[in-house]
Amino acid sequence: MSNNSCLLYLALTAFAAHFATTTAAAAKPNCGGSTSSKYIELLQPTNPPRECIYHINAYSSNVCQLRIDFAMTLAQPTVPDEQNGLWYVQCVKDYFAVNGLKLCGTEIAQHIYVPFNRTAGVKNVDLSIVLAVRAGGGGNLPTPSWKMAVTQLECPSGAAIRSGLATLAVENEQMEAIERAVQPRAGIKDGFFVAPPDCLQYFPYATGNITSFNFNGGAGVYPGNMNYAICFRRQQSTQSLELNARYFGLGTGYQRQKFQELDNYCRPQLAAAGVSEDYLMVPQATIVDSNIRATYFCGDSIQGDIVTSTNPGPLAITFNSDGNYKAGQEVGFSLSYRVL
Ligand SMILES: *[C@@H]1O[C@H](CO)[C@@H](O)[C@H](O)[C@H]1NC(C)=O
Ligand SMILES: *[C@@H]1O[C@H](CO)[C@@H](O)[C@H](O)[C@H]1NC(C)=O
């Protein structure tokens, strides 16, 4: 085989592995079921119970993380109003829960990482989907559906090696990225997908798209009280992270000028109740067109803009949502990124 066809073959092998997760090789437990399979596919049953729990048992003693790639349609989160006594947007009707995290609404191509340290004695992780009663047709609640590809990632003992042969669940459009990523090393299969510690999301490919939870094509609302890291794969040659904010709408209620919704407006030096603190934190960032430099971005400050980040060390950005609600202003973000 030529080098190119070899790469193509490897890419297709990776896809075969991906498709395998949707066919024979993947375990497909039912609600209430357990599995210790490395590749697991979870699909909503025809008549889902109120509470559907999947018990994921460690595939091996080297398991260190679960990567969950998922699409789902559940009830939208509940927005505060005078009757419900809520202060911030939260998932109360339907939700998908794991390790205290609750997600709901509509997701199309989303993923999360869940720590699963078998070495530390954690034997299983439960994934639950809890549904509100849909009596008499369920009012205006959607018909619940979910599809999740769960992969048990194994870390070589004592190391989080992030390169190697891609053999896992991957999104279809990332074929090219797989070809670029293929760097076979004996014995290491999962390393490419293993995330740095404490990243809720990890994007190992050099390019891709990121959306906030329940972005729902710009019609959604993100849950409040979130604070999580979105991480990228840094290689020796990496110099910067470039973010293209195709859509950006994160809280605030100040009616400031676009380029004032930065830094101190997003995360005030003095915390005060009721002040919006929804933001995306991008270390050492510059808005390319205007040359404005900032670290915290909120409101619609970077709607339509390209932002570059040139910090040394781990490549990560942070999303924070507060415990307040600014009606109509908490839609979220849709970014494309490039690691350069
Ligand atoms: C897993 O737990 C072991 C034992 O407590 C610890 O030494 C190791 O660093 C942990 N690994 C990760 C990836 O957190
Ligand atoms: C990212 O989204 C854009 C716009 O929808 C699309 O054209 C592009 O193919 C996507 N890229 C990847 C890697 O998914």
PDB file of N, CA and C in Angstrom, residues 101-163:
ATOM      1  N   LEU A 101     -23.885  15.911  37.098  1.00  0.00           N
ATOM      2  CA  LEU A 101     -24.141  16.816  35.972  1.00  0.00           C
ATOM      3  C   LEU A 101     -25.503  16.479  35.380  1.00  0.00           C
ATOM      4  N   LYS A 102     -26.318  17.520  35.101  1.00  0.00           N
ATOM      5  CA  LYS A 102     -27.620  17.282  34.460  1.00  0.00           C
ATOM      6  C   LYS A 102     -27.685  18.063  33.161  1.00  0.00           C
ATOM      7  N   LEU A 103     -28.067  17.378  32.087  1.00  0.00           N
ATOM      8  CA  LEU A 103     -28.223  18.035  30.795  1.00  0.00           C
ATOM      9  C   LEU A 103     -29.610  17.719  30.259  1.00  0.00           C
ATOM     10  N   CYS A 104     -30.149  18.631  29.461  1.00  0.00           N
ATOM     11  CA  CYS A 104     -31.483  18.388  28.894  1.00  0.00           C
ATOM     12  C   CYS A 104     -31.638  19.200  27.621  1.00  0.00           C
ATOM     13  N   GLY A 105     -32.829  19.171  27.050  1.00  0.00           N
ATOM     14  CA  GLY A 105     -33.072  19.908  25.816  1.00  0.00           C
ATOM     15  C   GLY A 105     -32.636  19.113  24.604  1.00  0.00           C
ATOM     16  N   THR A 106     -32.103  19.825  23.626  1.00  0.00           N
ATOM     17  CA  THR A 106     -31.778  19.211  22.336  1.00  0.00           C
ATOM     18  C   THR A 106     -30.279  19.253  22.084  1.00  0.00           C
ATOM     19  N   GLU A 107     -29.699  18.107  21.791  1.00  0.00           N
ATOM     20  CA  GLU A 107     -28.288  18.050  21.408  1.00  0.00           C
ATOM     21  C   GLU A 107     -28.196  17.261  20.111  1.00  0.00           C
ATOM     22  N   ILE A 108     -27.294  17.707  19.236  1.00  0.00           N
ATOM     23  CA  ILE A 108     -27.170  17.012  17.958  1.00  0.00           C
ATOM     24  C   ILE A 108     -25.856  16.239  17.892  1.00  0.00           C
ATOM     25  N   ALA A 109     -24.734  16.896  18.048  1.00  0.00           N
ATOM     26  CA  ALA A 109     -23.437  16.199  18.017  1.00  0.00           C
ATOM     27  C   ALA A 109     -22.627  16.715  19.196  1.00  0.00           C
ATOM     28  N   GLN A 110     -22.953  16.224  20.355  1.00  0.00           N
ATOM     29  CA  GLN A 110     -22.356  16.733  21.581  1.00  0.00           C
ATOM     30  C   GLN A 110     -21.520  15.637  22.210  1.00  0.00           C
ATOM     31  N   HIS A 111     -20.633  15.995  23.114  1.00  0.00           N
ATOM     32  CA  HIS A 111     -19.917  14.960  23.853  1.00  0.00           C
ATOM     33  C   HIS A 111     -19.512  15.473  25.221  1.00  0.00           C
ATOM     34  N   ILE A 112     -19.283  14.535  26.125  1.00  0.00           N
ATOM     35  CA  ILE A 112     -18.709  14.871  27.427  1.00  0.00           C
ATOM     36  C   ILE A 112     -17.735  13.764  27.832  1.00  0.00           C
ATOM     37  N   TYR A 113     -16.846  14.119  28.735  1.00  0.00           N
ATOM     38  CA  TYR A 113     -15.953  13.150  29.360  1.00  0.00           C
ATOM     39  C   TYR A 113     -16.359  12.999  30.816  1.00  0.00           C
ATOM     40  N   VAL A 114     -16.307  11.769  31.284  1.00  0.00           N
ATOM     41  CA  VAL A 114     -16.634  11.482  32.677  1.00  0.00           C
ATOM     42  C   VAL A 114     -15.439  10.736  33.275  1.00  0.00           C
ATOM     43  N   PRO A 115     -14.871  11.228  34.375  1.00  0.00           N
ATOM     44  CA  PRO A 115     -13.761  10.505  34.979  1.00  0.00           C
ATOM     45  C   PRO A 115     -14.211   9.143  35.487  1.00  0.00           C
ATOM     46  N   PHE A 116     -13.399   8.165  35.322  1.00  0.00           N
ATOM     47  CA  PHE A 116     -13.762   6.795  35.714  1.00  0.00           C
ATOM     48  C   PHE A 116     -12.458   6.098  36.078  1.00  0.00           C
ATOM     49  N   ASN A 117     -11.966   6.360  37.262  1.00  0.00           N
ATOM     50  CA  ASN A 117     -10.643   5.862  37.634  1.00  0.00           C
ATOM     51  C   ASN A 117     -10.750   4.498  38.306  1.00  0.00           C
ATOM     52  N   ARG A 118     -10.626   3.463  37.507  1.00  0.00           N
ATOM     53  CA  ARG A 118     -10.726   2.103  38.008  1.00  0.00           C
ATOM     54  C   ARG A 118      -9.632   1.818  39.048  1.00  0.00           C
ATOM     55  N   THR A 119      -8.446   2.384  38.792  1.00  0.00           N
ATOM     56  CA  THR A 119      -7.313   2.168  39.701  1.00  0.00           C
ATOM     57  C   THR A 119      -7.631   2.696  41.097  1.00  0.00           C
ATOM     58  N   ALA A 120      -8.400   3.788  41.156  1.00  0.00           N
ATOM     59  CA  ALA A 120      -8.744   4.382  42.447  1.00  0.00           C
ATOM     60  C   ALA A 120      -9.926   3.659  43.092  1.00  0.00           C
ATOM     61  N   GLY A 121     -10.381   2.583  42.477  1.00  0.00           N
ATOM     62  CA  GLY A 121     -11.425   1.776  43.091  1.00  0.00           C
ATOM     63  C   GLY A 121     -12.833   2.091  42.622  1.00  0.00           C
ATOM     64  N   VAL A 122     -12.974   2.975  41.640  1.00  0.00           N
ATOM     65  CA  VAL A 122     -14.314   3.260  41.119  1.00  0.00           C
ATOM     66  C   VAL A 122     -14.712   2.106  40.200  1.00  0.00           C
ATOM     67  N   LYS A 123     -15.758   1.391  40.551  1.00  0.00           N
ATOM     68  CA  LYS A 123     -16.088   0.176  39.812  1.00  0.00           C
ATOM     69  C   LYS A 123     -17.126   0.400  38.721  1.00  0.00           C
ATOM     70  N   ASN A 124     -17.972   1.385  38.915  1.00  0.00           N
ATOM     71  CA  ASN A 124     -18.959   1.622  37.872  1.00  0.00           C
ATOM     72  C   ASN A 124     -19.449   3.066  37.873  1.00  0.00           C
ATOM     73  N   VAL A 125     -19.989   3.455  36.728  1.00  0.00           N
ATOM     74  CA  VAL A 125     -20.574   4.788  36.569  1.00  0.00           C
ATOM     75  C   VAL A 125     -21.994   4.566  36.089  1.00  0.00           C
ATOM     76  N   ASP A 126     -22.938   5.269  36.690  1.00  0.00           N
ATOM     77  CA  ASP A 126     -24.333   5.157  36.257  1.00  0.00           C
ATOM     78  C   ASP A 126     -24.701   6.336  35.373  1.00  0.00           C
ATOM     79  N   LEU A 127     -25.322   6.038  34.249  1.00  0.00           N
ATOM     80  CA  LEU A 127     -25.868   7.079  33.374  1.00  0.00           C
ATOM     81  C   LEU A 127     -27.380   6.982  33.481  1.00  0.00           C
ATOM     82  N   SER A 128     -28.042   8.085  33.813  1.00  0.00           N
ATOM     83  CA  SER A 128     -29.500   8.030  33.974  1.00  0.00           C
ATOM     84  C   SER A 128     -30.189   8.999  33.035  1.00  0.00           C
ATOM     85  N   ILE A 129     -31.338   8.582  32.581  1.00  0.00           N
ATOM     86  CA  ILE A 129     -32.223   9.497  31.875  1.00  0.00           C
ATOM     87  C   ILE A 129     -33.545   9.495  32.622  1.00  0.00           C
ATOM     88  N   VAL A 130     -33.910  10.656  33.123  1.00  0.00           N
ATOM     89  CA  VAL A 130     -35.117  10.789  33.934  1.00  0.00           C
ATOM     90  C   VAL A 130     -36.117  11.608  33.130  1.00  0.00           C
ATOM     91  N   LEU A 131     -37.344  11.118  33.068  1.00  0.00           N
ATOM     92  CA  LEU A 131     -38.356  11.769  32.224  1.00  0.00           C
ATOM     93  C   LEU A 131     -39.556  12.216  33.047  1.00  0.00           C
ATOM     94  N   ALA A 132     -40.092  13.372  32.687  1.00  0.00           N
ATOM     95  CA  ALA A 132     -41.329  13.849  33.312  1.00  0.00           C
ATOM     96  C   ALA A 132     -42.495  13.001  32.810  1.00  0.00           C
ATOM     97  N   VAL A 133     -43.565  12.980  33.579  1.00  0.00           N
ATOM     98  CA  VAL A 133     -44.768  12.247  33.158  1.00  0.00           C
ATOM     99  C   VAL A 133     -45.330  12.908  31.907  1.00  0.00           C
ATOM    100  N   ARG A 134     -45.667  12.074  30.950  1.00  0.00           N
ATOM    101  CA  ARG A 134     -46.271  12.602  29.737  1.00  0.00           C
ATOM    102  C   ARG A 134     -47.726  12.133  29.677  1.00  0.00           C
ATOM    103  N   ALA A 135     -48.466  12.507  30.713  1.00  0.00           N
ATOM    104  CA  ALA A 135     -49.874  12.095  30.768  1.00  0.00           C
ATOM    105  C   ALA A 135     -50.657  12.862  29.715  1.00  0.00           C
ATOM    106  N   GLY A 136     -51.609  12.165  29.123  1.00  0.00           N
ATOM    107  CA  GLY A 136     -52.487  12.817  28.134  1.00  0.00           C
ATOM    108  C   GLY A 136     -51.699  13.460  27.010  1.00  0.00           C
ATOM    109  N   GLY A 137     -50.689  12.699  26.512  1.00  0.00           N
ATOM    110  CA  GLY A 137     -49.935  13.205  25.360  1.00  0.00           C
ATOM    111  C   GLY A 137     -48.742  14.055  25.781  1.00  0.00           C
ATOM    112  N   GLY A 138     -48.613  14.353  27.085  1.00  0.00           N
ATOM    113  CA  GLY A 138     -47.405  15.026  27.562  1.00  0.00           C
ATOM    114  C   GLY A 138     -47.410  16.527  27.391  1.00  0.00           C
ATOM    115  N   GLY A 139     -48.604  17.104  27.178  1.00  0.00           N
ATOM    116  CA  GLY A 139     -48.638  18.569  27.002  1.00  0.00           C
ATOM    117  C   GLY A 139     -47.768  18.940  25.825  1.00  0.00           C
ATOM    118  N   ASN A 140     -46.839  19.869  26.028  1.00  0.00           N
ATOM    119  CA  ASN A 140     -45.974  20.226  24.907  1.00  0.00           C
ATOM    120  C   ASN A 140     -44.566  19.658  25.055  1.00  0.00           C
ATOM    121  N   LEU A 141     -44.444  18.605  25.855  1.00  0.00           N
ATOM    122  CA  LEU A 141     -43.122  17.985  25.972  1.00  0.00           C
ATOM    123  C   LEU A 141     -42.834  17.149  24.730  1.00  0.00           C
ATOM    124  N   PRO A 142     -41.579  17.175  24.271  1.00  0.00           N
ATOM    125  CA  PRO A 142     -41.254  16.395  23.069  1.00  0.00           C
ATOM    126  C   PRO A 142     -41.221  14.899  23.380  1.00  0.00           C
ATOM    127  N   THR A 143     -41.348  14.105  22.351  1.00  0.00           N
ATOM    128  CA  THR A 143     -41.144  12.662  22.497  1.00  0.00           C
ATOM    129  C   THR A 143     -39.663  12.453  22.800  1.00  0.00           C
ATOM    130  N   PRO A 144     -39.347  11.856  23.947  1.00  0.00           N
ATOM    131  CA  PRO A 144     -37.929  11.753  24.302  1.00  0.00           C
ATOM    132  C   PRO A 144     -37.176  10.782  23.399  1.00  0.00           C
ATOM    133  N   SER A 145     -35.975  11.161  23.029  1.00  0.00           N
ATOM    134  CA  SER A 145     -35.141  10.229  22.278  1.00  0.00           C
ATOM    135  C   SER A 145     -33.691  10.481  22.636  1.00  0.00           C
ATOM    136  N   TRP A 146     -32.894   9.431  22.574  1.00  0.00           N
ATOM    137  CA  TRP A 146     -31.458   9.596  22.804  1.00  0.00           C
ATOM    138  C   TRP A 146     -30.691   8.513  22.086  1.00  0.00           C
ATOM    139  N   LYS A 147     -29.466   8.872  21.754  1.00  0.00           N
ATOM    140  CA  LYS A 147     -28.544   7.921  21.149  1.00  0.00           C
ATOM    141  C   LYS A 147     -27.161   8.289  21.661  1.00  0.00           C
ATOM    142  N   MET A 148     -26.552   7.363  22.369  1.00  0.00           N
ATOM    143  CA  MET A 148     -25.261   7.667  22.983  1.00  0.00           C
ATOM    144  C   MET A 148     -24.256   6.584  22.632  1.00  0.00           C
ATOM    145  N   ALA A 149     -23.065   7.018  22.222  1.00  0.00           N
ATOM    146  CA  ALA A 149     -21.955   6.094  22.009  1.00  0.00           C
ATOM    147  C   ALA A 149     -20.987   6.316  23.163  1.00  0.00           C
ATOM    148  N   VAL A 150     -20.883   5.317  24.001  1.00  0.00           N
ATOM    149  CA  VAL A 150     -20.031   5.433  25.186  1.00  0.00           C
ATOM    150  C   VAL A 150     -18.774   4.607  24.947  1.00  0.00           C
ATOM    151  N   THR A 151     -17.616   5.210  25.165  1.00  0.00           N
ATOM    152  CA  THR A 151     -16.356   4.490  25.004  1.00  0.00           C
ATOM    153  C   THR A 151     -15.592   4.514  26.320  1.00  0.00           C
ATOM    154  N   GLN A 152     -15.164   3.355  26.740  1.00  0.00           N
ATOM    155  CA  GLN A 152     -14.335   3.291  27.950  1.00  0.00           C
ATOM    156  C   GLN A 152     -12.883   3.481  27.532  1.00  0.00           C
ATOM    157  N   LEU A 153     -12.327   4.621  27.869  1.00  0.00           N
ATOM    158  CA  LEU A 153     -10.958   4.934  27.480  1.00  0.00           C
ATOM    159  C   LEU A 153      -9.990   4.387  28.505  1.00  0.00           C
ATOM    160  N   GLU A 154      -8.937   3.775  27.995  1.00  0.00           N
ATOM    161  CA  GLU A 154      -7.928   3.210  28.893  1.00  0.00           C
ATOM    162  C   GLU A 154      -6.658   4.044  28.824  1.00  0.00           C
ATOM    163  N   CYS A 155      -6.119   4.336  29.975  1.00  0.00           N
ATOM    164  CA  CYS A 155      -4.863   5.077  30.050  1.00  0.00           C
ATOM    165  C   CYS A 155      -3.748   4.080  30.309  1.00  0.00           C
ATOM    166  N   PRO A 156      -2.655   4.232  29.560  1.00  0.00           N
ATOM    167  CA  PRO A 156      -1.494   3.405  29.890  1.00  0.00           C
ATOM    168  C   PRO A 156      -1.126   3.719  31.340  1.00  0.00           C
ATOM    169  N   SER A 157      -0.692   2.750  32.114  1.00  0.00           N
ATOM    170  CA  SER A 157      -0.528   2.997  33.543  1.00  0.00           C
ATOM    171  C   SER A 157       0.415   4.162  33.789  1.00  0.00           C
ATOM    172  N   GLY A 158      -0.073   5.097  34.582  1.00  0.00           N
ATOM    173  CA  GLY A 158       0.743   6.230  34.978  1.00  0.00           C
ATOM    174  C   GLY A 158       0.900   7.328  33.950  1.00  0.00           C
ATOM    175  N   ALA A 159       0.208   7.223  32.819  1.00  0.00           N
ATOM    176  CA  ALA A 159       0.425   8.241  31.792  1.00  0.00           C
ATOM    177  C   ALA A 159      -0.872   8.617  31.098  1.00  0.00           C
ATOM    178  N   ALA A 160      -0.951   9.838  30.664  1.00  0.00           N
ATOM    179  CA  ALA A 160      -2.052  10.259  29.808  1.00  0.00           C
ATOM    180  C   ALA A 160      -1.423  10.623  28.469  1.00  0.00           C
ATOM    181  N   ILE A 161      -1.162   9.605  27.656  1.00  0.00           N
ATOM    182  CA  ILE A 161      -0.476   9.838  26.381  1.00  0.00           C
ATOM    183  C   ILE A 161      -1.515  10.176  25.329  1.00  0.00           C
ATOM    184  N   ARG A 162      -1.386  11.346  24.773  1.00  0.00           N
ATOM    185  CA  ARG A 162      -2.409  11.802  23.863  1.00  0.00           C
ATOM    186  C   ARG A 162      -1.966  11.764  22.407  1.00  0.00           C
ATOM    187  N   SER A 163      -1.494  10.616  21.968  1.00  0.00           N
ATOM    188  CA  SER A 163      -1.308  10.434  20.536  1.00  0.00           C
ATOM    189  C   SER A 163      -1.486   8.949  20.312  1.00  0.00           C
TER     190      SER A 163
END
